[in-house]
Coordinates of C-alpha atoms in Angstrom, one line a residue:
Chain A
X1 CA -155.5 -59.1 -128.0
X2 CA -151.7 -59.1 -128.1
X3 CA -150.2 -55.7 -128.4
X4 CA -146.8 -57.1 -129.6
X5 CA -146.5 -60.2 -131.7
X6 CA -143.4 -61.8 -133.1
X7 CA -144.4 -64.4 -135.7
X8 CA -141.7 -66.9 -136.7
X9 CA -139.0 -64.3 -136.6
X10 CA -135.5 -65.2 -137.7
X11 CA -132.5 -63.0 -138.0
X12 CA -129.1 -63.8 -139.5
X13 CA -126.0 -61.7 -140.1
X14 CA -123.4 -62.3 -142.8
X15 CA -123.6 -64.8 -145.6
X16 CA -122.3 -68.2 -146.6
X17 CA -119.7 -69.6 -144.3
X18 CA -119.7 -66.5 -142.0
X19 CA -123.5 -66.5 -141.6
X20 CA -124.6 -66.2 -138.0
X21 CA -128.1 -67.1 -137.0
X22 CA -128.9 -64.7 -134.2
X23 CA -132.6 -65.7 -133.9
X24 CA -134.4 -68.7 -135.3
X25 CA -138.1 -69.0 -135.6
X26 CA -139.1 -66.9 -132.6
X27 CA -142.9 -66.7 -131.9
X28 CA -143.8 -64.5 -128.9
X29 CA -146.7 -62.3 -128.0
X30 CA -147.2 -59.8 -125.2
X31 CA -150.7 -58.5 -124.2
X32 CA -151.5 -55.1 -122.9
X33 CA -150.8 -55.2 -119.1
X34 CA -148.4 -58.1 -119.6
X35 CA -144.8 -58.2 -118.4
X36 CA -142.6 -60.9 -120.2
X37 CA -139.0 -61.6 -119.2
X38 CA -136.6 -63.1 -121.7
X39 CA -133.7 -64.9 -120.0
X40 CA -130.7 -66.4 -121.6
X41 CA -126.9 -66.3 -121.5
X42 CA -124.8 -63.7 -123.4
X43 CA -125.0 -64.3 -127.1
X44 CA -128.3 -66.1 -126.9
X45 CA -130.0 -63.4 -129.0
X46 CA -131.8 -61.5 -126.2
X47 CA -130.8 -58.0 -127.4
X48 CA -131.4 -58.8 -131.0
X49 CA -134.9 -59.9 -130.1
X50 CA -135.5 -56.6 -128.4
X51 CA -134.2 -54.4 -131.2
X52 CA -136.4 -56.3 -133.7
X53 CA -139.4 -56.1 -131.5
X54 CA -138.8 -52.3 -131.3
X55 CA -138.4 -51.9 -135.1
X56 CA -134.7 -50.8 -134.7
X57 CA -133.7 -53.8 -136.9
X58 CA -135.6 -55.8 -139.4
X59 CA -136.0 -59.6 -139.2
X60 CA -134.5 -61.7 -142.0
X61 CA -137.7 -63.8 -141.9
X62 CA -141.0 -63.5 -140.2
X63 CA -143.2 -60.6 -139.1
X64 CA -143.5 -58.3 -136.1
X65 CA -146.9 -56.8 -135.4
X66 CA -147.4 -53.9 -133.0
X67 CA -151.0 -53.2 -132.1
X68 CA -152.1 -55.5 -135.0
X69 CA -150.0 -53.5 -137.5
X70 CA -147.3 -55.4 -139.4
X71 CA -144.0 -53.5 -139.2
X72 CA -143.1 -54.6 -142.8
X73 CA -146.0 -52.5 -144.1
X74 CA -144.5 -49.3 -142.6
X75 CA -142.1 -46.9 -144.2
X76 CA -139.0 -45.8 -142.4
X77 CA -140.7 -42.6 -141.3
X78 CA -143.7 -44.4 -140.1
X79 CA -141.5 -46.7 -138.0
X80 CA -139.7 -43.8 -136.5
X81 CA -143.0 -42.2 -135.6
X82 CA -144.1 -45.5 -134.0
X83 CA -141.0 -45.7 -132.0
X84 CA -141.4 -42.1 -130.7
X85 CA -145.1 -42.4 -129.9
X86 CA -145.6 -46.0 -128.9
X87 CA -142.4 -47.7 -127.9
X88 CA -140.1 -46.8 -124.9
X89 CA -136.6 -48.2 -124.7
X90 CA -134.6 -48.7 -121.5
X91 CA -131.0 -49.7 -121.7
X92 CA -128.5 -50.9 -119.1
X93 CA -126.3 -47.8 -119.4
X94 CA -129.3 -45.5 -119.2
X95 CA -128.4 -43.5 -122.4
X96 CA -129.4 -40.2 -120.9
X97 CA -128.2 -37.1 -122.7
X98 CA -125.6 -35.5 -120.4
X99 CA -126.3 -31.9 -121.5
X100 CA -130.0 -32.1 -120.7
X101 CA -131.6 -32.0 -117.2
X102 CA -133.7 -34.9 -116.0
X103 CA -137.0 -33.4 -117.1
X104 CA -135.6 -32.3 -120.5
X105 CA -134.4 -35.9 -121.1
X106 CA -137.8 -37.2 -120.2
X107 CA -139.8 -34.8 -122.3
X108 CA -137.5 -35.0 -125.3
X109 CA -139.3 -37.8 -127.1
X110 CA -142.5 -35.8 -126.9
X111 CA -140.9 -32.7 -128.2
X112 CA -139.4 -34.7 -131.1
X113 CA -142.9 -35.9 -131.8
X114 CA -144.1 -32.3 -132.2
X115 CA -145.7 -31.8 -128.8
X116 CA -145.3 -28.2 -127.6
X117 CA -142.5 -27.5 -125.2
X118 CA -144.8 -26.5 -122.3
X119 CA -147.0 -29.6 -122.6
X120 CA -144.0 -31.9 -123.0
X121 CA -142.5 -30.4 -119.9
X122 CA -145.7 -30.9 -117.9
X123 CA -145.9 -34.5 -119.0
X124 CA -142.2 -35.0 -118.2
X125 CA -142.6 -33.6 -114.7
X126 CA -145.6 -35.9 -114.2
X127 CA -143.7 -39.0 -115.3
X128 CA -140.8 -38.0 -112.9
X129 CA -143.2 -37.4 -110.1
X130 CA -144.8 -40.9 -110.6
X131 CA -141.3 -42.4 -110.2
X132 CA -140.6 -40.3 -107.0
X133 CA -138.1 -38.0 -108.8
X134 CA -140.0 -34.7 -108.7
X135 CA -137.2 -33.0 -106.7
X136 CA -134.6 -34.1 -109.2
X137 CA -136.2 -32.7 -112.3
X138 CA -133.7 -29.9 -112.7
X139 CA -130.6 -32.0 -112.1
X140 CA -128.2 -33.1 -114.8
X141 CA -127.5 -36.9 -115.2
X142 CA -124.0 -36.6 -113.6
X143 CA -125.7 -35.1 -110.5
X144 CA -127.9 -38.2 -110.0
X145 CA -127.1 -41.6 -108.5
X146 CA -127.2 -44.7 -110.6
X147 CA -130.6 -45.7 -109.4
X148 CA -132.0 -42.2 -110.0
X149 CA -130.6 -42.1 -113.6
X150 CA -132.3 -45.4 -114.3
X151 CA -135.6 -44.1 -113.0
X152 CA -135.2 -41.1 -115.3
X153 CA -134.6 -43.5 -118.2
X154 CA -137.8 -45.4 -117.2
X155 CA -139.7 -42.1 -117.0
X156 CA -138.5 -41.3 -120.5
X157 CA -139.6 -44.7 -121.7
X158 CA -143.2 -44.5 -120.3
X159 CA -143.8 -40.7 -120.8
X160 CA -146.8 -39.7 -122.9
X161 CA -149.0 -42.3 -124.5
X162 CA -146.6 -45.2 -124.8
X163 CA -148.0 -48.7 -124.9
X164 CA -144.9 -50.8 -125.2
X165 CA -141.7 -50.7 -123.1
X166 CA -138.6 -52.7 -124.1
X167 CA -135.9 -53.0 -121.5
X168 CA -132.4 -54.5 -122.0
X169 CA -130.8 -55.5 -118.7
X170 CA -132.4 -52.5 -117.0
X171 CA -130.8 -52.9 -113.7
X172 CA -127.5 -54.3 -114.8
X173 CA -125.4 -51.8 -112.9
X174 CA -127.7 -51.4 -109.9
X175 CA -127.8 -53.1 -106.5
X176 CA -130.6 -55.5 -105.7
X177 CA -132.7 -52.9 -103.9
X178 CA -132.6 -50.5 -106.9
X179 CA -133.1 -53.4 -109.2
X180 CA -136.3 -54.3 -107.3
X181 CA -137.5 -50.7 -107.5
X182 CA -137.0 -50.7 -111.3
X183 CA -139.1 -53.9 -111.6
X184 CA -141.8 -52.5 -109.4
X185 CA -142.0 -49.5 -111.8
X186 CA -142.3 -51.7 -114.8
X187 CA -145.1 -53.6 -113.0
X188 CA -146.9 -50.4 -112.2
X189 CA -146.6 -49.3 -115.8
X190 CA -148.0 -52.7 -116.9
X191 CA -150.9 -52.3 -114.5
X192 CA -151.8 -49.1 -116.3
X193 CA -152.1 -51.1 -119.5
X194 CA -148.6 -51.1 -121.0
X195 CA -147.0 -54.2 -122.5
X196 CA -143.4 -54.8 -121.5
X197 CA -140.5 -57.1 -122.4
X198 CA -137.5 -57.2 -120.1
X199 CA -134.5 -59.1 -121.3
X200 CA -132.1 -60.1 -118.6
X201 CA -129.7 -62.9 -117.4
X202 CA -130.8 -62.1 -113.8
X203 CA -133.4 -64.5 -112.4
X204 CA -134.3 -62.2 -109.6
X205 CA -135.4 -59.5 -112.1
X206 CA -137.1 -62.0 -114.4
X207 CA -139.1 -63.4 -111.5
X208 CA -141.2 -60.2 -111.4
X209 CA -142.6 -61.1 -114.8
X210 CA -145.9 -62.9 -115.5
X211 CA -144.1 -65.1 -117.9
X212 CA -140.4 -66.0 -118.4
X213 CA -139.2 -67.1 -121.8
X214 CA -135.8 -68.9 -122.0
X215 CA -133.6 -68.2 -125.0
X216 CA -130.7 -70.4 -126.1
X217 CA -128.7 -70.1 -129.3
X218 CA -131.4 -67.8 -130.8
X219 CA -134.3 -70.1 -130.1
X220 CA -137.0 -70.1 -127.4
X221 CA -136.4 -73.4 -125.6
X222 CA -138.8 -73.1 -122.7
X223 CA -141.1 -70.9 -120.8
X224 CA -142.6 -70.8 -117.3
X225 CA -146.1 -71.8 -116.6
X226 CA -148.0 -69.0 -114.9
X227 CA -147.4 -69.4 -111.1
X228 CA -150.2 -70.3 -108.7
X229 CA -151.1 -67.7 -106.1
X230 CA -148.5 -67.1 -103.4
X231 CA -150.9 -68.4 -100.8
X232 CA -150.3 -71.8 -102.3
X233 CA -146.6 -71.4 -101.6
X234 CA -147.1 -70.4 -98.0
X235 CA -149.5 -73.4 -97.6
X236 CA -146.7 -75.6 -98.7
X237 CA -144.2 -74.0 -96.4
X238 CA -146.6 -74.0 -93.4
X239 CA -147.9 -77.6 -93.9
X240 CA -145.0 -79.5 -95.4
Chain B
X1 CA -133.3 -73.1 -87.4
X2 CA -132.7 -72.3 -83.8
X3 CA -136.0 -72.0 -82.0
X4 CA -134.1 -72.0 -78.8
X5 CA -132.2 -68.8 -79.6
X6 CA -135.2 -67.2 -81.2
X7 CA -137.1 -67.6 -78.0
X8 CA -134.2 -66.2 -76.0
X9 CA -134.2 -63.2 -78.3
X10 CA -137.9 -62.6 -77.7
X11 CA -137.4 -63.0 -73.9
X12 CA -134.5 -60.5 -73.9
X13 CA -137.2 -57.8 -74.5
X14 CA -139.0 -58.8 -71.2
X15 CA -140.9 -61.6 -69.5
X16 CA -143.4 -63.4 -71.8
X17 CA -145.7 -66.4 -71.5
X18 CA -145.8 -69.4 -73.9
X19 CA -148.6 -68.5 -76.2
X20 CA -147.3 -65.0 -76.6
X21 CA -143.9 -66.3 -77.5
X22 CA -145.4 -68.5 -80.2
X23 CA -147.4 -65.6 -81.7
X24 CA -144.4 -63.2 -81.6
X25 CA -142.1 -65.8 -83.2
X26 CA -144.4 -66.3 -86.1
X27 CA -144.9 -62.5 -86.7
X28 CA -141.2 -61.8 -86.5
X29 CA -140.4 -64.5 -89.0
X30 CA -142.9 -63.1 -91.5
X31 CA -145.4 -65.9 -90.7
X32 CA -143.3 -68.2 -92.8
X33 CA -142.2 -70.7 -90.2
X34 CA -145.1 -72.1 -88.1
X35 CA -144.4 -73.2 -84.6
X36 CA -146.7 -75.3 -82.4
X37 CA -147.1 -74.4 -78.8
X38 CA -145.9 -77.8 -77.7
X39 CA -142.5 -77.1 -79.3
X40 CA -142.4 -73.8 -77.5
X41 CA -143.0 -75.4 -74.1
X42 CA -140.5 -78.2 -74.7
X43 CA -137.9 -75.7 -75.7
X44 CA -138.7 -73.5 -72.7
X45 CA -138.3 -76.5 -70.3
X46 CA -134.9 -77.3 -71.7
X47 CA -133.8 -73.6 -71.5
X48 CA -135.0 -73.6 -67.9
X49 CA -133.1 -76.9 -67.2
X50 CA -130.0 -75.3 -68.6
X51 CA -130.4 -72.2 -66.5
X52 CA -131.0 -69.8 -69.4
X53 CA -134.6 -68.9 -68.5
X54 CA -136.6 -69.0 -65.3
X55 CA -140.3 -69.1 -64.8
X56 CA -142.1 -66.7 -62.5
X57 CA -143.1 -68.4 -59.3
X58 CA -146.5 -66.7 -59.0
X59 CA -148.5 -69.9 -59.1
X60 CA -149.8 -69.4 -62.7
X61 CA -149.7 -72.6 -64.8
X62 CA -149.5 -73.5 -68.4
X63 CA -150.4 -70.9 -70.9
X64 CA -150.2 -68.0 -68.4
X65 CA -146.9 -68.9 -66.9
X66 CA -144.4 -66.1 -67.3
X67 CA -140.8 -66.8 -68.4
X68 CA -137.8 -64.5 -68.1
X69 CA -134.3 -64.7 -69.5
X70 CA -131.4 -65.1 -67.0
X71 CA -127.9 -63.5 -67.3
X72 CA -126.6 -66.8 -68.6
X73 CA -129.3 -66.8 -71.2
X74 CA -128.3 -63.3 -72.3
X75 CA -124.7 -64.4 -72.7
X76 CA -125.7 -67.4 -74.7
X77 CA -127.9 -65.3 -77.0
X78 CA -125.1 -62.7 -77.7
X79 CA -122.6 -65.5 -78.3
X80 CA -125.0 -67.2 -80.7
X81 CA -125.6 -64.0 -82.7
X82 CA -121.9 -63.7 -83.4
X83 CA -121.2 -67.3 -84.2
X84 CA -121.4 -68.1 -87.9
X85 CA -123.4 -71.2 -88.7
X86 CA -121.2 -74.1 -89.9
X87 CA -120.9 -73.7 -93.7
X88 CA -117.5 -75.3 -94.0
X89 CA -118.6 -78.6 -95.6
X90 CA -120.3 -78.5 -99.0
X91 CA -123.8 -80.0 -98.4
X92 CA -124.6 -83.1 -100.3
X93 CA -126.8 -81.3 -102.8
X94 CA -129.2 -83.4 -104.7
X95 CA -129.2 -81.2 -107.7
X96 CA -125.4 -81.2 -108.0
X97 CA -125.5 -85.0 -107.9
X98 CA -128.2 -85.1 -110.5
X99 CA -126.1 -83.0 -112.9
X100 CA -123.0 -85.0 -112.2
X101 CA -124.9 -88.2 -112.9
X102 CA -126.4 -86.7 -116.1
X103 CA -122.9 -85.7 -117.3
X104 CA -121.7 -89.3 -116.9
X105 CA -124.6 -91.0 -118.6
X106 CA -124.4 -91.5 -122.3
X107 CA -127.4 -90.3 -124.4
X108 CA -128.5 -87.6 -121.9
X109 CA -128.7 -84.0 -123.0
X110 CA -127.3 -82.3 -119.9
X111 CA -128.5 -78.9 -121.1
X112 CA -132.1 -80.1 -121.2
X113 CA -131.7 -81.5 -117.7
X114 CA -130.3 -78.1 -116.6
X115 CA -133.2 -76.3 -118.2
X116 CA -135.9 -78.4 -116.5
X117 CA -134.4 -77.4 -113.1
X118 CA -133.8 -73.8 -114.2
X119 CA -137.5 -73.4 -115.1
X120 CA -138.7 -75.0 -111.9
X121 CA -136.5 -72.7 -109.9
X122 CA -137.6 -69.6 -111.8
X123 CA -141.2 -70.6 -111.3
X124 CA -140.6 -70.9 -107.5
X125 CA -138.9 -67.5 -107.6
X126 CA -141.9 -66.0 -109.4
X127 CA -144.1 -67.2 -106.5
X128 CA -141.9 -65.8 -103.8
X129 CA -141.6 -62.5 -105.7
X130 CA -145.4 -62.3 -106.0
X131 CA -145.6 -62.6 -102.2
X132 CA -143.1 -59.8 -102.0
X133 CA -145.1 -57.7 -104.4
X134 CA -148.4 -58.3 -102.6
X135 CA -147.4 -58.2 -99.0
X136 CA -143.8 -57.7 -98.2
X137 CA -143.4 -54.1 -99.1
X138 CA -144.8 -53.1 -95.7
X139 CA -143.8 -56.2 -93.7
X140 CA -140.1 -56.1 -93.1
X141 CA -139.6 -59.6 -91.5
X142 CA -141.5 -61.2 -94.4
X143 CA -139.5 -59.2 -97.0
X144 CA -136.2 -60.4 -95.3
X145 CA -137.3 -64.1 -95.3
X146 CA -138.5 -63.8 -98.9
X147 CA -135.2 -62.1 -100.0
X148 CA -133.2 -64.9 -98.3
X149 CA -135.2 -67.5 -100.2
X150 CA -134.9 -65.6 -103.5
X151 CA -131.1 -65.2 -103.1
X152 CA -130.8 -68.9 -102.3
X153 CA -132.8 -70.0 -105.4
X154 CA -131.0 -67.4 -107.5
X155 CA -127.6 -68.8 -106.5
X156 CA -128.7 -72.3 -107.6
X157 CA -129.8 -70.8 -111.0
X158 CA -126.4 -69.1 -111.3
X159 CA -124.7 -72.4 -110.7
X160 CA -126.8 -74.0 -113.5
X161 CA -125.9 -71.1 -115.8
X162 CA -122.2 -71.7 -114.9
X163 CA -122.5 -75.4 -115.7
X164 CA -124.1 -74.4 -119.0
X165 CA -121.2 -72.1 -119.8
X166 CA -118.6 -74.7 -118.8
X167 CA -120.3 -77.3 -120.9
X168 CA -120.3 -75.0 -123.9
X169 CA -116.6 -74.3 -123.6
X170 CA -115.8 -77.9 -123.0
X171 CA -118.1 -79.1 -125.9
X172 CA -115.1 -79.7 -128.2
X173 CA -113.2 -81.7 -125.7
X174 CA -114.3 -85.1 -124.5
X175 CA -115.3 -85.2 -120.9
X176 CA -113.7 -88.1 -119.0
X177 CA -114.4 -88.0 -115.3
X178 CA -111.3 -89.0 -113.3
X179 CA -112.6 -91.6 -110.9
X180 CA -109.2 -92.7 -109.5
X181 CA -108.6 -90.0 -106.9
X182 CA -111.1 -88.3 -104.7
X183 CA -109.6 -85.0 -105.7
X184 CA -112.0 -82.4 -104.3
X185 CA -112.1 -84.1 -100.9
X186 CA -108.3 -84.3 -100.7
X187 CA -107.8 -80.7 -101.8
X188 CA -110.4 -79.1 -99.7
X189 CA -110.0 -81.6 -96.8
X190 CA -113.8 -81.9 -97.0
X191 CA -115.2 -83.5 -93.9
X192 CA -117.6 -86.4 -94.3

């Protein structure tokens, strides 16, 4: 069953002559273990789609379901709890808190959710270790490289019992090797059963996804057909 | 692709025989480019004729015949490594031509045409990426070949995106191709 479902979601800002349709009639679902990339140019509605999927904004029309639960049926507090417990966000500019160490940044969402400090720290250290950052746990963000900061941000997004990761241009400022490392981490998280959406204009990042959805002027205009196994590709290359 | 120089490269490590050269060539190129043994021997014969390799005169024939690189072959190899391939003339790219034709035809939605190609290219990239995910993490030559292919396909997608952007900006103006002067050719002195 789909973990995240957007059903005929539309979003507009303003009214009358100044009304802008950011999203029109978006239907999209992501299963547990699935990684979906959303590609499109600037202004195509990618980021709006992500904020609505993560309950940070409400759609003008349509419904979003997370784990079968319609977000419109939840109160503000319930949505906030859902975001803390279930949804992890990763942003292009990392959004780490400068005054907290790496492990404090990672364990913060757990502590905000009422998990005891010691348990939260153990979980935070584990998440950092999974991403190869155990030796950076005590460093502050400005003591880390760009790639390390993004890995801390990913650790924060997957720590605890999260089931959905939403990433907005997660490797925007990173070189291609670090970008690849970021996508390998998302894939690994999906293999553990998380559902993930990555929005990006970068085809190299998007090509790590099981499915790529193309957005234009707020509408889904196309999507990829699941690729055949890579062996088929090599067969083609080897026997043209 | 220069099989000739790839073979010189392998021989610069020490004498080798034909089958071994074929095998090593395939491994070093990530098993992506197959090479038949006939191609190897034809190339070796030409290299021998040009004085760049010599075969050991120990009476062995065919598959067991040893080849070694000569000083002239070494010089040729080093010069080739440092000579950029000829990229001065824009290739006559079929996709570019398709888009230009689409732009000139009335009643064609160019953005739909662009999207068909974009999706196809992303699907190809997904396949190459899957290969990298499955195998290439521990196979450096394969990873390099796959990266080269991904960057090449990515650059085509970026071009499609740029076309999209230009069309959007130009959508209020009427596009009228100027057919009177071969402008690009004149400005860039593009060779035919």
